[in-house]
Coordinates of N, CA and C in Angstrom, one line a residue:
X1 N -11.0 -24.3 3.4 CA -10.0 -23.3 3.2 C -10.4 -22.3 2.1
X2 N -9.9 -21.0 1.9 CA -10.1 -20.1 0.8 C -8.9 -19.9 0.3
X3 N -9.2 -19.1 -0.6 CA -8.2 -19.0 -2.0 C -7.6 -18.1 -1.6
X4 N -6.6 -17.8 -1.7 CA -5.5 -16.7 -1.0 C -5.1 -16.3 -2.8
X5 N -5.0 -14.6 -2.8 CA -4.7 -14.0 -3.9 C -3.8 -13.4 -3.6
X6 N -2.7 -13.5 -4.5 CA -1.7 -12.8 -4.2 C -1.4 -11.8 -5.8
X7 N -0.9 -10.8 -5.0 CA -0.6 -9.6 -6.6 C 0.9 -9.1 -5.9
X8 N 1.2 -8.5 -6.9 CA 2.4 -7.5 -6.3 C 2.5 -5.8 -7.5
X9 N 2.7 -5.2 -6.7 CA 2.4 -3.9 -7.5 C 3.8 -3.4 -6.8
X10 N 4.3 -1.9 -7.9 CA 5.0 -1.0 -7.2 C 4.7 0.4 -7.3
X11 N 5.2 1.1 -6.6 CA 4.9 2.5 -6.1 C 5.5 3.5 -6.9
X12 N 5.5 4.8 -6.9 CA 6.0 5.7 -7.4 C 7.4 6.2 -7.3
X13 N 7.5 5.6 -5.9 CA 9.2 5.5 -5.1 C 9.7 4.4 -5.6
X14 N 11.2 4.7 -6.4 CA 11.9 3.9 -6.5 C 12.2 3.1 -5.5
X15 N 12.6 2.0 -6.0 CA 12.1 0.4 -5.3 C 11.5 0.3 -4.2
X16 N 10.4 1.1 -4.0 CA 8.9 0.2 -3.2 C 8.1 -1.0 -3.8
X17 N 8.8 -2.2 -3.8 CA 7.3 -2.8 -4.5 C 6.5 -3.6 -3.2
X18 N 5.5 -4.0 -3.5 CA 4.6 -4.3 -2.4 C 3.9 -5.8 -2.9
X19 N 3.9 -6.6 -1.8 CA 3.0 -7.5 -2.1 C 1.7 -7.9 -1.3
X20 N 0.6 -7.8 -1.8 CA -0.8 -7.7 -1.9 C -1.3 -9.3 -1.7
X21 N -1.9 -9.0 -0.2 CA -2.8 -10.5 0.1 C -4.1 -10.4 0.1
X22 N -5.1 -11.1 -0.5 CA -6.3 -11.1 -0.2 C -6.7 -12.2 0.7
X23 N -7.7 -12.8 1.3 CA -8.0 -13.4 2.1 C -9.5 -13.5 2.5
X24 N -10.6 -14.4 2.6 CA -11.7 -13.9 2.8 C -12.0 -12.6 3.1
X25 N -11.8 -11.5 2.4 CA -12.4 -10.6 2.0 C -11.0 -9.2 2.7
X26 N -10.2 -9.7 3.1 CA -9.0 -9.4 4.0 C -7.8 -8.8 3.2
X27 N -7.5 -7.7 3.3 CA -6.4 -7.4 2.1 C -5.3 -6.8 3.5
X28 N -4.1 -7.6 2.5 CA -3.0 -7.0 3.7 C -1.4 -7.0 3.0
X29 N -1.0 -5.8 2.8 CA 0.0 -5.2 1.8 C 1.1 -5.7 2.5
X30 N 2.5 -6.3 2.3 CA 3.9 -5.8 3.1 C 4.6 -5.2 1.9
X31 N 5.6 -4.3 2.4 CA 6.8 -3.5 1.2 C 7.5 -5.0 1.1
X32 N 7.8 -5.3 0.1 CA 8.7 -6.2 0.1 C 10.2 -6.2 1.0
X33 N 10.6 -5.0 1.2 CA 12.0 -4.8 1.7 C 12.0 -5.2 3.3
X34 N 10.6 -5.0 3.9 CA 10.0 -5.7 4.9 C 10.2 -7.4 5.0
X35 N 9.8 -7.8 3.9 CA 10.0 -9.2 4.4 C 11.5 -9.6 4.4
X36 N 11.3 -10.7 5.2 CA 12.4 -11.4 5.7 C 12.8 -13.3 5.1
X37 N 11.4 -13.5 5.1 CA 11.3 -14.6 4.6 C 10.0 -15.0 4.3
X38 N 10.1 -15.9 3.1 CA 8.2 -16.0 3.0 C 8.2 -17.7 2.5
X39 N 7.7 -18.9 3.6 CA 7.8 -20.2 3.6 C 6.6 -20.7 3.6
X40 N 6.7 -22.0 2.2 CA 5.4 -22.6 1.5 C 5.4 -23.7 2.6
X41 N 4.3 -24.0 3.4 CA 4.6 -26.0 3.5 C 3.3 -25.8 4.2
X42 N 3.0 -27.4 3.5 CA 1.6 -27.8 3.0 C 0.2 -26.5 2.4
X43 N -0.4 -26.5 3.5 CA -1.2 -25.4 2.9 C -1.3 -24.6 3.4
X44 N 0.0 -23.9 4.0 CA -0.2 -22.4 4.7 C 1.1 -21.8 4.1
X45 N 1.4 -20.3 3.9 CA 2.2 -19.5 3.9 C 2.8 -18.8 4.9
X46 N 3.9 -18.8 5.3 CA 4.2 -18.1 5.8 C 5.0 -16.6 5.7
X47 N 4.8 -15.3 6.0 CA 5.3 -14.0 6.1 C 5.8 -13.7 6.9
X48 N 7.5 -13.5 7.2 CA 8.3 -13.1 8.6 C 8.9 -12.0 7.8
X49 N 8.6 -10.6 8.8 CA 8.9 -9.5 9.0 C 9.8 -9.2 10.2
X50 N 10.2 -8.1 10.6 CA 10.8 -7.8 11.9 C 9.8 -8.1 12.7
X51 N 8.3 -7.6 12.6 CA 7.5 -8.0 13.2 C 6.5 -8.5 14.0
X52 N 6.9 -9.7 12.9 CA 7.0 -11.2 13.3 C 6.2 -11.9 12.0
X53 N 5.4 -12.5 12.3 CA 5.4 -13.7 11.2 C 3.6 -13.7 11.2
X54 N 3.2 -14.1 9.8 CA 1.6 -13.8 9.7 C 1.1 -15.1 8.6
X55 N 0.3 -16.0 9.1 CA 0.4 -17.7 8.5 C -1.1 -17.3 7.6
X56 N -0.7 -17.7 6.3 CA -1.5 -17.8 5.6 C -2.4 -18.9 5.0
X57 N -3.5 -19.3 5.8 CA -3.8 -20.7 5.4 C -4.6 -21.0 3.6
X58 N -4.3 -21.7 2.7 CA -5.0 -21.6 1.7 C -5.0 -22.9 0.9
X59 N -6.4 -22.8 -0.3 CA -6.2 -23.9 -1.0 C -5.6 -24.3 -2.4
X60 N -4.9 -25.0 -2.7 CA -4.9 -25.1 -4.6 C -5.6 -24.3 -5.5
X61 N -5.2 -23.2 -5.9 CA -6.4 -22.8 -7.3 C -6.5 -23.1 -8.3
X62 N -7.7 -22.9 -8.3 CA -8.1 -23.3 -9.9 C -7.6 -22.6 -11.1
X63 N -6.7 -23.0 -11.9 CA -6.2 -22.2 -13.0 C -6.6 -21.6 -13.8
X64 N -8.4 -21.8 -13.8 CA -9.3 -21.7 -14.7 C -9.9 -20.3 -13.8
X65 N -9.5 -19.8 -12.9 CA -9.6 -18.5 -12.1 C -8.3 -17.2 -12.3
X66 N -7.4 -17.7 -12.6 CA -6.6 -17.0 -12.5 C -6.9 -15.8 -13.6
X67 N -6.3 -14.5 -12.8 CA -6.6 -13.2 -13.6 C -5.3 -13.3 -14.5
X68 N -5.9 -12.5 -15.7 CA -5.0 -12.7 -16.9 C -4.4 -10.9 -17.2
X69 N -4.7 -9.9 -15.7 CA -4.8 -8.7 -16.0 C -3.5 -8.4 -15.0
X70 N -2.2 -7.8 -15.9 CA -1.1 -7.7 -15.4 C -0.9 -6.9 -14.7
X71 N -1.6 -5.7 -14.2 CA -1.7 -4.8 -13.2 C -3.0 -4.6 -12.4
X72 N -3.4 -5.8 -11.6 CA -5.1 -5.2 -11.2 C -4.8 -4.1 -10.3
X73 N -3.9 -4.3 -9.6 CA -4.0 -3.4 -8.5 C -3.9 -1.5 -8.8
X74 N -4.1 -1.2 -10.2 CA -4.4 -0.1 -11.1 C -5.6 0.3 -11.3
X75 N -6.6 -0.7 -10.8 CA -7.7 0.0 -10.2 C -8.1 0.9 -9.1
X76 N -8.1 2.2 -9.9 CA -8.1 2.4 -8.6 C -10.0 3.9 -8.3
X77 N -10.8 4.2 -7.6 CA -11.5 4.7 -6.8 C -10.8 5.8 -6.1
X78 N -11.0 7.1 -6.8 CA -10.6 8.2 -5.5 C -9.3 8.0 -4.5
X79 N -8.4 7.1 -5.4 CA -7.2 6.5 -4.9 C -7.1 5.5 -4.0
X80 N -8.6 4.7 -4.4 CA -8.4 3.2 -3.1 C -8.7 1.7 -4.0
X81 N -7.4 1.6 -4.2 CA -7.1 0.3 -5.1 C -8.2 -0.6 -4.8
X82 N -8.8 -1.3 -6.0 CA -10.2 -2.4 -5.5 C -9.3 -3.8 -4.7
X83 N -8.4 -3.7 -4.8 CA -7.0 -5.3 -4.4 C -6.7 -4.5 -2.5
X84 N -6.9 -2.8 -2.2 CA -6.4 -2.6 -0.9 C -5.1 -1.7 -0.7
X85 N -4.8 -1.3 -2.2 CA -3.3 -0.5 -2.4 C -4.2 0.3 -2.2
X86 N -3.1 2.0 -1.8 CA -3.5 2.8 -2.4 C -2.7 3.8 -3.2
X87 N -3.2 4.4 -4.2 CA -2.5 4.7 -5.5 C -1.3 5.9 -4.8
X88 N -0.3 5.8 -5.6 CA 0.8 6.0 -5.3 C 1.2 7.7 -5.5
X89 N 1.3 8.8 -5.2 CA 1.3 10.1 -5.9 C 2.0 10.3 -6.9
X90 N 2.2 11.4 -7.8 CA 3.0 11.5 -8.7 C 4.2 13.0 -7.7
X91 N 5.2 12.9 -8.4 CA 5.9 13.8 -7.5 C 6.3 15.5 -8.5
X92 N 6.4 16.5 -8.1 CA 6.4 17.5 -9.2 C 8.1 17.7 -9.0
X93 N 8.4 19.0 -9.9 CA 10.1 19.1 -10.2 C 10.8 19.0 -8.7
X94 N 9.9 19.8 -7.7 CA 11.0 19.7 -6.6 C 10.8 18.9 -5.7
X95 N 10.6 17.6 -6.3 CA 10.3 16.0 -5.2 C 8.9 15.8 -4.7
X96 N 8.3 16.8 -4.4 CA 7.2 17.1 -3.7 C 6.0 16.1 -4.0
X97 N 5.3 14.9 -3.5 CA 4.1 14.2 -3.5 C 3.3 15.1 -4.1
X98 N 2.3 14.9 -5.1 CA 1.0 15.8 -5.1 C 0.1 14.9 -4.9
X99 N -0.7 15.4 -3.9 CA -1.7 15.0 -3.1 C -3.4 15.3 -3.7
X100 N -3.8 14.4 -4.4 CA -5.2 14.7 -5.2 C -6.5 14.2 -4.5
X101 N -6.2 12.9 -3.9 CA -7.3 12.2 -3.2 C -7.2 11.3 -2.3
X102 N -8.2 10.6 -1.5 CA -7.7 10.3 -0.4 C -6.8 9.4 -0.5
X103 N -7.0 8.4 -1.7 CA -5.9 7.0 -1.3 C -4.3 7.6 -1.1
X104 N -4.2 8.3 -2.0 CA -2.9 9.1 -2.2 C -2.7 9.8 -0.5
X105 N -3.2 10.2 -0.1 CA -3.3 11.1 1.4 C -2.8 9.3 2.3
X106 N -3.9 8.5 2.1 CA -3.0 7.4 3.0 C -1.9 6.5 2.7
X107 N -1.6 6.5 1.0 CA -0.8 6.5 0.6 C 0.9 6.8 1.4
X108 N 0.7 8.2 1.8 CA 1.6 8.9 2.3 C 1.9 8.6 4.0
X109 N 0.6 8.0 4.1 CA 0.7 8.0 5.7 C 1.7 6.4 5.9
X110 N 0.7 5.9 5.3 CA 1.4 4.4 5.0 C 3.2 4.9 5.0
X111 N 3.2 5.5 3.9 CA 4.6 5.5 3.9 C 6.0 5.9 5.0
X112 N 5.4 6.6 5.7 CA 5.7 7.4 7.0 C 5.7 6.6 8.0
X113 N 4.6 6.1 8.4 CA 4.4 5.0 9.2 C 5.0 3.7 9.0
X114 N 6.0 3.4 8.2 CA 5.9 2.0 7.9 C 7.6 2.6 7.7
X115 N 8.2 3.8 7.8 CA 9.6 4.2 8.3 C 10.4 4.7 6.7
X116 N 9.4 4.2 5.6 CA 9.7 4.8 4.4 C 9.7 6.0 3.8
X117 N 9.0 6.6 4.7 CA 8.7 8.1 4.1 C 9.0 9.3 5.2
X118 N 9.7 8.6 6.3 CA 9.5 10.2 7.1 C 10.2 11.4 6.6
X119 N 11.1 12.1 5.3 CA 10.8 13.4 4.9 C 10.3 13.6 3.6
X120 N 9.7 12.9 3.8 CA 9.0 13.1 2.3 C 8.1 14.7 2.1
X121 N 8.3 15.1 1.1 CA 7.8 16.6 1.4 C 6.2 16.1 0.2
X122 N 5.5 16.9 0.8 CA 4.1 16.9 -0.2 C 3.2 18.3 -0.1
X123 N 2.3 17.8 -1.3 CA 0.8 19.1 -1.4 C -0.4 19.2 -1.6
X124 N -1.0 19.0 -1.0 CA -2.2 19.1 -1.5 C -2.6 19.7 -2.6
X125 N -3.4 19.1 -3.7 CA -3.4 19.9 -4.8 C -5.4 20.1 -5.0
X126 N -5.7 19.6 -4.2 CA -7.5 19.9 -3.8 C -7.7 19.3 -3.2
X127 N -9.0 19.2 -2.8 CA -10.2 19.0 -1.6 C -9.9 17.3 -1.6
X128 N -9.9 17.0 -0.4 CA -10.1 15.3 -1.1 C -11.1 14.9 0.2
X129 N -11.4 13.7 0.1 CA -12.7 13.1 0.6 C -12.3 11.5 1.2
X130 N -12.1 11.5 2.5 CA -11.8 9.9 2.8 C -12.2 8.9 2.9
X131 N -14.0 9.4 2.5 CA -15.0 8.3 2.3 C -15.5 7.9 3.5
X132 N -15.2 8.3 4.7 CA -15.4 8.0 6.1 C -14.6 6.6 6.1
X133 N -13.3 6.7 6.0 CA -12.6 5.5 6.4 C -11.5 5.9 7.7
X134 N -11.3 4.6 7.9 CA -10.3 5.2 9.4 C -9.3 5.7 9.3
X135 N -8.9 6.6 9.7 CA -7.9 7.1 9.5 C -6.8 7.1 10.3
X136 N -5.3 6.5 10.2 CA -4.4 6.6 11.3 C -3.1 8.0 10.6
X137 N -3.3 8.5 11.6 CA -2.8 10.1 11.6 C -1.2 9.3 11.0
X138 N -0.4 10.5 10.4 CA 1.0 10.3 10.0 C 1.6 10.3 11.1
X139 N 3.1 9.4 11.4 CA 4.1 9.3 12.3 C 3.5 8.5 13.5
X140 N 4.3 7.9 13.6 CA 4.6 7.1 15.2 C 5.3 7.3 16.2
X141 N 5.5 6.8 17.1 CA 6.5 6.9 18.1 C 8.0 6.6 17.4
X142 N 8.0 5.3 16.5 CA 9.1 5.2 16.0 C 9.4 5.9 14.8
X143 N 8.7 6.2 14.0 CA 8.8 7.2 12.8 C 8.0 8.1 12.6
X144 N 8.4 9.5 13.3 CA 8.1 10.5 12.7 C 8.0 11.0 12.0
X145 N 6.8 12.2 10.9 CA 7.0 12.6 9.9 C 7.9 13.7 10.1
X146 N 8.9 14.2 9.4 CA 10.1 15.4 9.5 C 9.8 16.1 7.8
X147 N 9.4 15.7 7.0 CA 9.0 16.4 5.9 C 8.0 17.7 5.9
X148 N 7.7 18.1 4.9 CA 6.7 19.3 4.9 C 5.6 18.9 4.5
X149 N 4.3 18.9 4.9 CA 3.2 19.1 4.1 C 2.4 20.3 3.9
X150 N 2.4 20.6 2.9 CA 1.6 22.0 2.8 C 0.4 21.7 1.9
X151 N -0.7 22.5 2.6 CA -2.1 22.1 2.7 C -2.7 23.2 1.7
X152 N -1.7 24.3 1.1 CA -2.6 25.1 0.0 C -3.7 25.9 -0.2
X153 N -4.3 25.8 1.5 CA -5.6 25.9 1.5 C -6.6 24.8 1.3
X154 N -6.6 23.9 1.2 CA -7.3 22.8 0.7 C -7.8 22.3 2.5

């Protein structure tokens, strides 16, 4: 079995917090407001969401591993957390996301997509660069984005 890491960070939006799984090499965020229930027994975890449920198999850790650093997930790369977050935008006087780099750009998608953020207004404030990572466009069938993004020229 592997060592399952767990962190929890929060977002720029009042009460978003998030909790952060790692997994052989596997990172996988839920909003906490998402979960439904999270059940220990023996050596798996369980995560139930609307939808559905994601089993976490893992072993005892070593205590002598544990990080002693109260925010790792503030590392962050061009806005892509080393834990799998991505860094949260700062907002200017009239609500508005400012948009610097790419974590922040999927940041926002995340948020949209996941039914949190469909008006969120934002801006690009430069060039940003997604590192050639995948990218899933903002809105779904179920949550549309209805906010503004304005691109600045960028």
């Amino acid at each position: 079995m592997t060592t399952l890491l767990m962190t929890l960070g929060a977002s720029a939006q009042k009460g978003s917090f998030y909790l952060h799984l790692s997994q052989s090499g596997t990172i996988t965020s839920y909003n906490l407001a998402d979960i439904s229930k999270v059940h220990f027994g023996g050596n798996t975890m369980d995560i139930v969401t609307a939808g559905g449920t994601d089993s976490y198999a893992y072993s005892p850790l070593n205590t002598a591993t544990v990080s002693t650093d109260p925010d790792p997930q503030l590392d962050y790369t061009n806005g892509f957390g080393t834990d799998g977050s991505y860094e949260a935008p700062s907002q200017d006087d009239s609500g508005y996301y400012l948009i610097d780099n790419g974590g922040k750009l999927f940041w926002l998608a995340q948020q949209v997509n996941n039914g949190a953020g469909a008006t969120f207004n934002a801006k690009l404030t430069a060039d940003i660069d997604l590192e050639n990572r995948a990218w899933t466009p903002m809105g779904t069938a179920s949550y549309t984005h209805g906010g503004e993004f304005d691109g600045q020229g960028h």
